[in-house]
Amino acid sequence: MERKRNYIGKVQDWVDDRLRRMCGRITPGKRLAVILVMFFLFGGLSIYITVSSIYNIGKRDGQRLQIEHIKQYPLHDSDSINPLNRPEYGRSTEE
């Protein structure tokens, strides 16, 4: 477990160092422009995903789910669980 933490820490330090070098080379005005473009891009994408998800809630559920009524199972005299209704016990079901 400790080995994973060391590896993750090394990767984080490497990425942080690379980003600092890349961002240190551009001017503060360009850096602000990059941050604003990324902010609006990701913000717009987040709003689009949220709105499209809300719009599509339940839109296709009726097409996918075909609900049918339960059909009555045809019962025969021998299917009864009541022994008094069974013909083999001497009582007829026609009474």
C-alpha angles and dihedrals in degrees: 000000000000089000091057091050091052091049093047090048091051092049091049091050092048093050092045091050093049093049092048091051093048094046093043091062097058125074121255091250093055090044090055090048092051091049093049093047091050091046093053093041095052093038091052091046091050092050091047093051092047095048094044091049092051091046093051097047106124094352097122100025093097092053095049099043116063107188117196129186117254110261119222113252111234107244123205127202091259091055094068117109092203107093091207091065095053116102093217089067093061101259123106125221092221096080 
